[in-house]
Coordinates of C-alpha atoms and ligand atoms in Angstrom, one line a residue:
Chain R
M1035 CA -37.4 163.1 -96.1
T1036 CA -40.1 161.6 -98.2
N1037 CA -40.5 158.2 -99.7
Q1038 CA -37.6 156.7 -97.7
I1039 CA -38.5 153.3 -98.9
T1040 CA -40.4 152.5 -102.1
S1041 CA -42.7 149.5 -101.8
T1042 CA -41.9 146.7 -104.1
A1043 CA -45.0 144.7 -103.1
P1044 CA -47.3 144.1 -106.0
Q1045 CA -50.8 145.3 -105.3
G1046 CA -54.3 145.1 -106.6
T1047 CA -53.9 142.5 -109.1
S1048 CA -53.2 138.7 -108.8
P1049 CA -49.7 138.2 -110.0
A1050 CA -49.0 134.8 -111.5
D1051 CA -46.1 134.1 -109.2
A1052 CA -47.2 132.4 -105.9
G1053 CA -44.6 134.4 -103.9
D1054 CA -46.0 137.7 -105.1
R1055 CA -49.5 136.5 -104.5
I1056 CA -48.7 135.7 -100.9
T1057 CA -47.0 139.0 -100.4
T1058 CA -50.2 140.7 -101.7
L1059 CA -52.5 138.6 -99.5
L1060 CA -50.4 139.4 -96.5
A1061 CA -50.3 143.1 -97.1
H1062 CA -54.1 143.2 -97.2
A1063 CA -54.5 140.9 -94.3
D1064 CA -52.1 143.0 -92.2
D1065 CA -54.1 146.2 -93.1
N1066 CA -57.3 144.6 -91.8
M1067 CA -55.6 143.0 -88.8
V1068 CA -54.0 146.2 -87.6
L1069 CA -57.1 148.3 -88.1
A1070 CA -59.2 145.7 -86.3
Q1071 CA -56.7 145.8 -83.4
R1072 CA -57.1 149.6 -83.3
L1073 CA -60.8 149.5 -83.4
G1074 CA -60.8 146.9 -80.6
E1075 CA -59.2 149.5 -78.4
L1076 CA -62.2 151.7 -78.7
I1077 CA -65.0 149.4 -77.5
S1078 CA -66.5 150.9 -74.2
N1079 CA -64.7 154.2 -74.7
T1080 CA -66.9 156.1 -77.2
A1081 CA -69.5 158.8 -76.8
E1082 CA -72.5 156.5 -77.0
L1083 CA -73.3 152.8 -76.8
E1084 CA -74.5 152.9 -80.4
I1085 CA -71.0 154.0 -81.5
D1086 CA -69.4 151.3 -79.4
I1087 CA -71.6 148.8 -81.2
A1088 CA -70.9 150.2 -84.6
L1089 CA -67.1 150.2 -84.1
G1090 CA -67.3 146.7 -82.6
N1091 CA -69.0 145.6 -85.9
K1092 CA -66.3 147.3 -87.9
A1093 CA -63.6 145.7 -85.9
L1094 CA -65.3 142.3 -86.4
D1095 CA -65.6 142.8 -90.1
H1096 CA -61.9 143.8 -90.5
L1097 CA -60.9 140.9 -88.3
G1098 CA -63.0 138.5 -90.4
V1099 CA -61.3 139.7 -93.6
A1100 CA -57.8 139.4 -92.0
R1101 CA -58.5 135.9 -90.9
A1102 CA -59.8 134.8 -94.3
L1103 CA -56.8 136.4 -96.0
Y1104 CA -54.2 134.9 -93.6
T1105 CA -55.7 131.5 -94.0
H1106 CA -55.7 131.8 -97.7
A1107 CA -52.1 133.1 -97.7
G1108 CA -51.1 130.2 -95.5
S1109 CA -52.7 127.6 -97.8
T1110 CA -51.2 129.3 -100.9
E1111 CA -47.7 129.1 -99.2
G1112 CA -48.4 125.4 -98.3
E1113 CA -46.1 125.3 -95.3
G1114 CA -48.9 124.7 -92.8
R1115 CA -48.9 128.3 -91.3
T1116 CA -52.3 129.2 -89.8
E1117 CA -53.9 132.5 -89.4
D1118 CA -52.6 132.8 -85.9
D1119 CA -49.0 131.9 -87.0
L1120 CA -49.1 134.7 -89.5
A1121 CA -50.7 137.2 -87.2
M1122 CA -48.8 136.4 -84.0
F1123 CA -45.4 135.3 -85.1
R1124 CA -44.4 138.0 -87.6
T1125 CA -42.5 141.0 -86.4
E1126 CA -43.0 144.7 -87.2
R1127 CA -40.5 144.5 -90.0
D1128 CA -42.5 141.6 -91.5
Y1129 CA -45.8 143.3 -91.3
T1130 CA -46.6 145.2 -94.5
N1131 CA -49.7 147.1 -93.6
L1132 CA -50.2 150.7 -94.6
L1133 CA -48.9 153.2 -92.2
L1134 CA -52.3 154.8 -92.0
V1135 CA -54.0 151.9 -90.1
E1136 CA -51.3 151.7 -87.5
Q1137 CA -51.7 155.3 -86.4
P1138 CA -53.2 155.8 -82.9
N1139 CA -57.0 156.4 -82.7
G1140 CA -56.7 159.9 -81.3
D1141 CA -60.0 161.6 -80.7
F1142 CA -63.2 160.5 -82.4
A1143 CA -62.7 163.0 -85.3
H1144 CA -59.3 161.7 -85.9
T1145 CA -60.6 158.1 -85.8
M1146 CA -63.4 158.8 -88.3
V1147 CA -61.0 160.6 -90.7
L1148 CA -58.7 157.6 -90.7
Q1149 CA -61.6 155.3 -91.3
L1150 CA -62.9 157.5 -94.1
F1151 CA -59.6 157.4 -95.9
F1152 CA -59.2 153.7 -95.5
D1153 CA -62.9 152.8 -96.2
A1154 CA -62.9 154.8 -99.5
Y1155 CA -59.7 153.0 -100.5
Q1156 CA -61.1 149.6 -99.6
M1157 CA -64.2 150.2 -101.7
E1158 CA -62.0 150.6 -104.8
L1159 CA -59.7 147.7 -103.8
W1160 CA -62.5 145.2 -103.2
K1161 CA -64.4 146.2 -106.3
D1162 CA -61.3 145.5 -108.2
L1163 CA -60.3 142.2 -106.4
S1164 CA -63.8 140.8 -106.4
G1165 CA -63.1 140.0 -110.1
S1166 CA -59.8 138.3 -109.2
P1167 CA -58.8 135.1 -111.1
D1168 CA -57.9 133.8 -107.6
L1169 CA -61.4 132.7 -106.8
T1170 CA -60.9 132.5 -103.1
L1171 CA -59.6 136.0 -103.0
G1172 CA -62.5 137.1 -105.3
G1173 CA -64.9 135.7 -102.8
I1174 CA -63.3 137.4 -99.9
A1175 CA -63.3 140.7 -101.7
A1176 CA -66.9 140.4 -102.8
K1177 CA -68.1 139.9 -99.2
A1178 CA -65.6 142.7 -97.9
L1179 CA -67.0 145.0 -100.5
K1180 CA -70.5 144.8 -98.9
E1181 CA -69.0 145.6 -95.6
A1182 CA -66.9 148.4 -96.9
T1183 CA -70.0 150.0 -98.4
Y1184 CA -71.5 150.2 -94.9
H1185 CA -68.2 151.2 -93.4
L1186 CA -67.8 154.1 -95.8
R1187 CA -71.4 155.3 -95.1
F1188 CA -70.7 155.4 -91.4
S1189 CA -67.2 157.1 -91.6
S1190 CA -68.3 159.6 -94.3
G1191 CA -71.5 160.3 -92.4
W1192 CA -69.6 161.1 -89.2
V1193 CA -66.9 163.2 -91.0
I1194 CA -69.6 165.3 -92.5
R1195 CA -71.6 165.6 -89.2
L1196 CA -68.4 166.6 -87.4
G1197 CA -67.2 169.0 -90.1
D1198 CA -70.6 170.7 -90.3
G1199 CA -71.5 170.4 -86.6
T1200 CA -69.9 172.8 -84.2
E1201 CA -66.8 175.0 -84.3
E1202 CA -65.1 172.6 -82.0
S1203 CA -65.9 169.5 -84.0
H1204 CA -65.0 171.3 -87.2
H1205 CA -61.5 172.1 -85.9
R1206 CA -61.0 168.6 -84.5
V1207 CA -61.9 166.9 -87.8
Q1208 CA -59.7 169.3 -89.8
D1209 CA -56.9 168.5 -87.4
G1210 CA -57.4 164.9 -88.1
V1211 CA -57.2 165.5 -91.8
D1212 CA -54.1 167.5 -91.4
A1213 CA -52.4 164.8 -89.3
L1214 CA -53.4 161.9 -91.5
W1215 CA -53.3 163.2 -95.0
R1216 CA -49.6 162.4 -95.2
Y1217 CA -50.4 158.7 -95.0
T1218 CA -52.8 158.6 -98.0
S1219 CA -50.5 158.5 -101.0
E1220 CA -49.1 155.2 -99.8
M1221 CA -52.4 153.5 -100.6
F1222 CA -51.8 154.2 -104.3
E1223 CA -48.3 152.9 -104.8
G1224 CA -47.5 150.7 -107.7
A1225 CA -50.5 149.0 -109.4
A1226 CA -52.8 150.5 -106.8
E1227 CA -52.4 153.9 -108.6
K1228 CA -55.6 152.9 -110.5
Y1229 CA -57.6 153.4 -107.3
R1230 CA -56.5 157.0 -106.8
S1231 CA -58.9 158.9 -109.0
A1232 CA -62.2 157.2 -107.6
W1233 CA -60.8 157.6 -104.1
T1234 CA -60.1 161.3 -104.6
T1235 CA -63.6 161.9 -106.0
S1236 CA -65.1 160.2 -103.0
I1237 CA -63.0 162.1 -100.5
E1238 CA -63.6 165.5 -102.2
A1239 CA -67.4 164.9 -102.2
A1240 CA -67.3 164.2 -98.4
F1241 CA -65.0 167.2 -97.9
V1242 CA -67.4 169.6 -99.7
D1243 CA -70.2 168.5 -97.4
A1244 CA -68.0 168.6 -94.3
N1245 CA -66.5 171.9 -95.3
L1246 CA -63.0 170.5 -95.0
E1247 CA -59.8 171.4 -96.8
I1248 CA -57.1 169.2 -98.2
P1249 CA -53.8 170.1 -96.6
S1250 CA -51.5 172.2 -98.8
D1251 CA -48.4 170.5 -97.4
P1252 CA -47.3 168.0 -100.1
Y1253 CA -45.3 165.9 -97.7
Q1254 CA -46.2 162.2 -97.9
R1255 CA -44.8 159.4 -95.7
T1256 CA -44.7 155.9 -97.0
G1257 CA -42.9 152.6 -96.4
G1258 CA -45.4 150.4 -94.7
R1259 CA -45.6 148.0 -97.7
G1260 CA -41.9 147.5 -97.3
G1261 CA -42.0 146.9 -93.5
F1262 CA -40.7 150.5 -92.8
H1263 CA -43.3 151.5 -90.2
T1264 CA -43.9 154.3 -87.8
E1265 CA -43.0 153.7 -84.1
H1266 CA -46.6 152.9 -83.2
L1267 CA -46.8 149.5 -84.8
G1268 CA -44.3 147.7 -82.5
F1269 CA -46.4 148.5 -79.4
L1270 CA -49.6 147.4 -81.2
L1271 CA -48.0 144.1 -82.1
A1272 CA -46.3 143.7 -78.6
E1273 CA -49.8 143.9 -77.0
M1274 CA -51.6 141.7 -79.6
Q1275 CA -48.8 139.0 -79.7
W1276 CA -48.1 139.0 -76.0
M1277 CA -50.0 135.8 -75.1
Q1278 CA -48.7 133.7 -77.9
R1279 CA -45.1 134.9 -77.4
S1280 CA -45.4 134.2 -73.6
Y1281 CA -46.9 130.8 -73.9
P1282 CA -45.8 129.5 -77.3
G1283 CA -47.2 126.3 -78.8
L1284 CA -50.4 126.1 -76.7
Q1285 CA -54.0 125.7 -77.8
W1286 CA -56.4 128.4 -76.7
Chain K
M103 CA -112.5 146.8 -58.2
S104 CA -110.1 149.6 -57.2
P105 CA -107.2 150.2 -59.6
E106 CA -104.9 148.4 -57.0
E107 CA -107.1 145.4 -57.0
Q108 CA -107.4 145.3 -60.7
F109 CA -103.6 145.6 -61.1
Q110 CA -103.1 142.8 -58.6
A111 CA -105.7 140.7 -60.4
I112 CA -103.7 141.0 -63.7
V113 CA -100.5 140.1 -61.9
D114 CA -102.1 137.1 -60.2
A115 CA -103.6 135.9 -63.4
E116 CA -100.1 135.8 -64.9
D117 CA -101.0 138.5 -67.4
K118 CA -98.5 141.1 -68.3
I119 CA -98.6 144.8 -67.1
E120 CA -98.0 147.1 -70.0
P121 CA -96.7 150.7 -70.0
S122 CA -100.1 152.3 -70.5
D123 CA -101.7 150.2 -67.7
W124 CA -102.2 151.7 -64.2
M125 CA -99.6 150.6 -61.8
P126 CA -98.7 151.4 -58.1
E127 CA -96.0 154.1 -57.8
G128 CA -93.9 151.7 -55.8
Y129 CA -94.0 149.1 -58.6
R130 CA -92.9 151.7 -61.1
Q131 CA -90.1 152.9 -58.9
T132 CA -89.0 149.3 -58.0
L133 CA -88.8 148.5 -61.7
I134 CA -87.0 151.6 -62.7
R135 CA -84.4 151.0 -60.0
Q136 CA -84.0 147.3 -61.0
I137 CA -84.1 147.7 -64.7
A138 CA -81.7 150.7 -64.7
Q139 CA -79.3 148.8 -62.4
H140 CA -79.4 145.9 -64.8
A141 CA -78.8 148.1 -67.8
H142 CA -75.8 149.8 -66.0
S143 CA -74.4 146.3 -65.2
E144 CA -74.5 145.4 -68.8
V145 CA -72.6 148.6 -69.7
I146 CA -70.1 148.6 -66.9
G147 CA -69.6 144.8 -67.5
M148 CA -68.1 145.7 -70.9
Q149 CA -65.0 147.1 -69.2
P150 CA -63.5 144.0 -67.6
E151 CA -63.8 142.1 -70.9
S152 CA -62.9 144.8 -73.2
N153 CA -59.7 144.9 -71.1
W154 CA -58.6 141.7 -73.0
I155 CA -59.7 142.4 -76.6
T156 CA -56.4 143.6 -77.7
R157 CA -54.6 140.7 -76.0
A158 CA -56.7 137.7 -76.9
P159 CA -54.4 134.7 -77.7
T160 CA -56.0 133.8 -81.1
L161 CA -57.9 135.7 -83.7
Y162 CA -60.9 133.3 -83.2
R163 CA -61.0 134.1 -79.5
K164 CA -60.6 137.9 -80.3
A165 CA -63.6 137.7 -82.6
I166 CA -65.8 135.9 -79.9
L167 CA -64.7 138.4 -77.3
I168 CA -65.5 141.4 -79.4
A169 CA -68.9 140.0 -80.3
K170 CA -69.6 139.3 -76.6
V171 CA -68.7 142.7 -75.4
Q172 CA -70.8 144.2 -78.2
D173 CA -73.8 142.0 -77.1
E174 CA -73.5 143.4 -73.6
A175 CA -73.7 147.0 -75.1
G176 CA -76.8 145.7 -77.0
H177 CA -78.2 144.4 -73.7
G178 CA -77.6 147.8 -72.1
L179 CA -79.6 149.4 -74.9
Y180 CA -82.7 147.1 -74.7
L181 CA -82.8 147.5 -71.0
Y182 CA -82.5 151.3 -71.0
S183 CA -85.4 151.3 -73.5
A184 CA -87.4 149.0 -71.2
A185 CA -86.8 151.4 -68.4
E186 CA -87.8 154.3 -70.6
T187 CA -91.3 152.9 -71.0
L188 CA -91.7 153.7 -67.2
G189 CA -91.0 157.4 -67.9
V190 CA -87.4 157.9 -67.2
G191 CA -84.8 158.9 -69.8
R192 CA -81.5 157.1 -70.6
D193 CA -79.4 160.2 -70.1
E194 CA -81.1 160.7 -66.7
M195 CA -80.3 157.1 -65.6
Q196 CA -76.6 157.4 -66.9
E197 CA -76.3 160.6 -65.0
L198 CA -77.4 158.9 -61.8
L199 CA -74.8 156.1 -62.5
H200 CA -72.1 158.7 -63.0
Q201 CA -73.0 160.4 -59.7
G202 CA -72.9 157.1 -57.8
K203 CA -76.6 157.3 -57.1
H204 CA -77.5 154.2 -59.2
K205 CA -75.7 150.9 -58.6
Y206 CA -74.6 148.2 -60.9
S207 CA -73.7 144.6 -60.2
S208 CA -70.7 144.4 -57.8
I209 CA -69.1 141.6 -59.7
F210 CA -67.7 144.1 -62.2
N211 CA -65.7 145.8 -59.5
Y212 CA -63.2 143.0 -59.6
P213 CA -60.2 143.2 -62.1
T214 CA -59.5 140.8 -65.0
L215 CA -56.0 139.7 -64.4
S216 CA -55.5 136.8 -66.8
W217 CA -56.9 135.4 -70.0
A218 CA -58.6 132.7 -68.0
D219 CA -60.8 135.4 -66.5
M220 CA -62.5 135.7 -70.0
G221 CA -63.5 132.1 -69.5
T222 CA -64.6 132.4 -65.9
I223 CA -66.7 135.5 -66.4
G224 CA -68.6 133.7 -69.2
W225 CA -69.0 130.6 -67.2
L226 CA -69.7 132.0 -63.7
V227 CA -70.8 135.6 -64.2
D228 CA -72.9 135.1 -67.3
G229 CA -74.0 131.8 -65.7
A230 CA -75.2 133.5 -62.5
A231 CA -76.9 136.2 -64.6
I232 CA -78.8 133.5 -66.6
T233 CA -80.0 131.8 -63.4
N234 CA -81.4 135.2 -62.3
Q235 CA -82.7 136.2 -65.7
V236 CA -84.6 133.1 -66.6
M237 CA -86.8 134.0 -63.7
L238 CA -87.2 137.5 -65.1
T239 CA -88.5 136.3 -68.4
R240 CA -91.7 135.6 -66.5
C241 CA -91.7 139.0 -64.8
S242 CA -95.1 140.7 -64.6
Y243 CA -93.9 143.8 -66.5
G244 CA -94.2 143.1 -70.1
P245 CA -91.3 145.1 -71.6
Y246 CA -88.9 143.9 -69.1
A247 CA -89.9 140.2 -69.5
R248 CA -89.6 140.5 -73.3
A249 CA -86.2 142.1 -73.1
M250 CA -85.1 139.2 -70.9
V251 CA -86.2 136.6 -73.4
R252 CA -84.0 138.1 -76.0
I253 CA -81.0 138.7 -73.6
C254 CA -81.2 135.2 -72.1
K255 CA -80.6 133.7 -75.5
E256 CA -77.3 135.6 -75.9
E257 CA -76.3 135.0 -72.3
S258 CA -76.4 131.3 -72.9
F259 CA -74.1 131.7 -75.8
H260 CA -71.8 133.7 -73.5
Q261 CA -71.9 131.1 -70.8
R262 CA -71.1 128.3 -73.3
Q263 CA -68.2 130.1 -74.9
G264 CA -66.7 130.9 -71.4
Y265 CA -67.0 127.3 -70.3
E266 CA -65.5 126.0 -73.6
L267 CA -62.7 128.5 -73.2
L268 CA -62.0 126.9 -69.7
I269 CA -62.2 123.4 -71.1
R270 CA -59.4 124.3 -73.5
L271 CA -57.3 125.7 -70.7
C272 CA -58.0 122.7 -68.4
Q273 CA -57.1 120.2 -71.1
G274 CA -54.0 122.2 -71.9
S275 CA -50.6 122.7 -70.2
A276 CA -49.9 122.9 -66.5
S277 CA -49.6 126.7 -66.8
Q278 CA -52.9 127.0 -68.6
K279 CA -54.6 124.8 -65.9
A280 CA -53.0 126.9 -63.1
M281 CA -54.3 130.1 -64.8
A282 CA -57.8 128.6 -64.8
Q283 CA -57.6 127.6 -61.1
D284 CA -56.3 131.0 -60.1
S285 CA -59.2 132.5 -62.0
I286 CA -61.9 130.4 -60.2
N287 CA -60.2 131.1 -56.9
R288 CA -60.7 134.8 -57.5
W289 CA -64.2 134.7 -59.1
W290 CA -66.1 132.1 -57.2
W291 CA -67.2 134.1 -54.1
P292 CA -67.9 137.3 -56.0
A293 CA -70.1 135.2 -58.3
L294 CA -72.1 133.9 -55.4
M295 CA -72.5 137.4 -54.1
M296 CA -74.3 138.4 -57.3
F297 CA -77.5 136.8 -55.9
G298 CA -77.6 139.5 -53.2
P299 CA -78.1 139.3 -49.4
H300 CA -79.7 136.4 -47.6
D301 CA -83.5 136.4 -47.9
G302 CA -83.8 137.5 -44.3
D303 CA -81.7 140.6 -45.1
S304 CA -83.1 141.5 -48.4
T305 CA -85.4 144.5 -48.2
H306 CA -87.2 144.3 -51.5
T307 CA -87.8 140.5 -51.9
E308 CA -91.2 140.1 -50.3
Q309 CA -92.9 142.9 -52.2
S310 CA -91.2 142.0 -55.4
M311 CA -92.5 138.5 -55.1
K312 CA -96.0 139.7 -54.6
W313 CA -95.8 141.8 -57.7
K314 CA -94.2 138.9 -59.5
I315 CA -91.2 141.0 -60.5
K316 CA -89.1 138.5 -58.7
R317 CA -90.2 134.8 -58.5
V318 CA -87.5 133.0 -56.7
T319 CA -85.7 134.3 -53.6
N320 CA -81.9 135.2 -53.5
D321 CA -81.0 132.1 -51.5
D322 CA -82.9 129.7 -53.7
L323 CA -81.3 131.1 -56.8
R324 CA -77.8 130.9 -55.3
Q325 CA -78.5 127.3 -54.3
Q326 CA -79.6 126.5 -57.9
F327 CA -76.5 128.1 -59.3
V328 CA -74.1 126.2 -56.8
D329 CA -75.8 122.9 -57.6
M330 CA -75.3 123.5 -61.3
T331 CA -71.9 124.9 -61.2
V332 CA -70.1 122.5 -58.9
R333 CA -70.7 119.7 -61.3
Q334 CA -69.3 121.8 -64.1
A335 CA -66.2 122.6 -62.0
D336 CA -65.7 118.9 -61.3
Y337 CA -65.9 118.2 -65.1
L338 CA -63.2 120.8 -65.7
G339 CA -61.1 119.3 -62.8
L340 CA -61.0 122.6 -61.0
E341 CA -61.2 122.9 -57.3
V342 CA -64.1 125.2 -55.9
P343 CA -62.4 127.4 -53.2
D344 CA -64.8 126.5 -50.4
P345 CA -63.7 124.0 -47.7
D346 CA -67.4 123.7 -46.6
L347 CA -68.7 122.6 -49.9
R348 CA -70.2 119.0 -49.9
W349 CA -73.1 117.2 -51.3
N350 CA -76.0 116.9 -48.8
E351 CA -77.9 113.7 -49.6
E352 CA -80.8 114.6 -47.3
R353 CA -81.4 118.0 -49.0
G354 CA -80.5 116.9 -52.5
H355 CA -78.4 120.0 -52.7
Y356 CA -74.8 121.1 -52.1
D357 CA -74.1 122.7 -48.8
F358 CA -71.7 125.5 -49.1
G359 CA -69.8 128.0 -46.9
D360 CA -71.1 131.4 -46.0
I361 CA -70.2 134.5 -48.1
D362 CA -67.9 137.1 -46.6
W363 CA -70.7 139.6 -46.0
E364 CA -68.3 142.3 -44.9
E365 CA -66.6 142.1 -48.3
F366 CA -70.1 142.1 -50.0
W367 CA -71.1 145.3 -48.3
R368 CA -67.8 147.0 -48.7
V369 CA -68.0 146.5 -52.4
V370 CA -71.6 147.5 -52.7
K371 CA -70.8 150.7 -50.8
G372 CA -68.1 151.6 -53.4
N373 CA -64.9 150.3 -51.8
G374 CA -64.2 147.2 -53.9
P375 CA -61.0 146.8 -55.9
M376 CA -62.2 148.5 -59.1
N377 CA -65.3 150.7 -58.2
R378 CA -63.6 153.9 -58.7
E379 CA -61.9 152.9 -62.0
R380 CA -65.1 151.5 -63.4
V381 CA -67.1 154.7 -62.8
A382 CA -64.3 156.9 -63.8
H383 CA -63.8 155.0 -67.1
K384 CA -67.5 155.4 -67.8
V385 CA -67.5 159.2 -66.9
K386 CA -64.5 159.8 -69.0
A387 CA -65.9 158.2 -72.2
W388 CA -69.2 160.1 -71.6
D389 CA -67.4 163.5 -70.9
D390 CA -64.9 163.0 -73.8
G391 CA -67.9 162.3 -76.0
A392 CA -69.7 165.5 -75.1
W393 CA -68.5 167.4 -78.1
V394 CA -69.3 164.6 -80.4
R395 CA -72.9 164.4 -79.2
E396 CA -73.2 168.2 -79.5
A397 CA -71.8 168.2 -83.0
A398 CA -74.3 165.5 -84.1
M399 CA -77.2 167.6 -82.6
A400 CA -75.9 170.8 -84.2
H401 CA -75.6 169.1 -87.6
A402 CA -79.1 167.7 -87.4
A403 CA -80.5 171.2 -86.5
K404 CA -78.6 172.7 -89.4
E405 CA -79.9 170.0 -91.8
E406 CA -83.4 170.6 -90.6
A407 CA -82.9 174.4 -91.2
R408 CA -81.5 173.8 -94.6
S409 CA -84.3 171.5 -95.7
A410 CA -86.9 174.0 -94.4
A411 CA -85.2 176.8 -96.3
Ligands
FE2_2709 FE1 -75.6 140.7 -70.9
FE2_2710 FE1 -73.4 138.2 -71.1

C-alpha cells in the first residue's frame, strides 16, 4: 500500500495562479508549524541544557518561518485570515505538511535523523525559493536559508556523532533512519523532484561519516501534501489548537 | 593585615572578590550553596512554563514563551559557570539536585493550571526574582554580580511580558478575567514565600550581609515587592487574596497578612504539590540523556585518535 494519495499541490516554484500560490505557501507554513510544535515538546527534556537551548532556537526559527508564511498566505488570499486563523482553525485534513515532520520525536537519535532529513530538504527548498518572483516569499526564503544552514550543521553533526559514538548510539540512530526513511520520498513529489539529487548527496555524505546505511526496504508512505496524514497529526493539532477552540474569538 | 582582614577590607570598600582572591571557607561554601540553588531554580523553573509551550493560544505568545524558557536555561548555564569559579563542577551540583541534597526555589513546586499562569509567573515570580536579584548585582563576589547584571535585563523582559499578557486577559472576556483572578489567587502567597523566612528565623542573613553577598533582608525585600505589586494588581483590576492587605499611611507601606509558614516549610521539605514530579522530570531527562552524552564523548575520543594517527 504505497502512494495511496498522490499530491496535487504545486511545489517549489511560484505558480501564476493565486490559488496555487496559497496552496504552496500553506504547505510550507504547515511543515514549519508542525515541526516547531514537535520541537516545542522537547524543551526541558534533553540530555543537556545546551541541547535544550539549541532545540529551542530551532523551534523559534521554524515558528518564525511558519508565521511569516501564514501571514503572507493570508494577505495573498485577501479574506482577512491571520496567522492564527490559519494555524488554529484548520483541521488535520486541511493541513498539508509532510508526514515526516508530524512524526513523534522518539529518542534523541530519532529526533536528529528527522531533523537531518528535513534540514537537508529545506536547504534546497530555500535556495530555490530565495530567487522566487514572489518577493515576499523570496525574502522569507533567504532568511530561512541562513537558519537552515545552521540547522543542518547541528543535525548532521549529531547524526555523525551518534553514528560514530558508541554501539548503543549507533543502533539507535540506525533505528531512526529505518523508521523515518519511508517519509523521505514525499519531499520530492511533483516539482520538488529537482531537490532530490542534492539532498541525496548531502545525506549520503553524512551517512558515510556516521557509518549508517540506507534501508533496503523500498516502501514509501506519502499523502501529507494532500491532507492524508498519519494518525499523529490529529493529536498534535488538538493540543495546539485547544485554547483557540475552547475560547473562540478572544484576544490573547 | 591577616588574610581575613584583607578580605573584609576589600568587601567593605565595595570592591569585588575574584576567584583567585583569598576568601574564607564559609564565604565560599555560602556562595556555592546560594549560586547552585539559584542555578537549579532557573533550570527547574523551565518545567512549569514549558508545560504550556504546545498549548499557547497564539503563535506570537508561543514564540515569546519558547524564548523565555530558553532564557531560563541560559540563566542556569551562566550561574553554573559562576559557581564553577568556586571549584565545584556542574555535574556535581546537578547530582546533588537529583539526590535532593540541593534545593531550588519552592515556587516551582506549584503546578501551572491555566494559560493565565504564564502571565502570573512572569509578573509575580520573575518580578520577585528581580527584586531579589537587583540587590545581587552589587554582591561582593564578582562573577556572581556580573552574571546577575546580565540576567536581570532578561528578567525584566520576562516580567513585562507576563504583566502584558495579564493586561490582555483583564481587558478581555469575563472568562479571561476569571482565569487571571484564579491565577493570582493561587500564586500570590507562594510568590511572597520566595523571599524566605522572616529575618528573625533566617539562619544565614546576618553573616551574608556582613560579607555583602546579601544587602537587604528578606522582610525588607518582601515589603518592597508587595508595595510595587499591589499597585500593579489594582491597575489590572485583580483582587489580591489577602484580607489584611491595606495601605499604612504612617509606615508609608502596605501592611499585609502573614504567610502560612506551615505550608512554606512543608514545601521546602519536599512535600509541596509538585516537588516529586519536578525532580523526577529532571532526573529522567538526565538519565535518558546518558547514552547521548556517552556517545558525544566516545566520538570526540575517536576523532582525537584519528587525528593523532
Ligand atoms: Fe531566569
Ligand atoms: Fe525569568
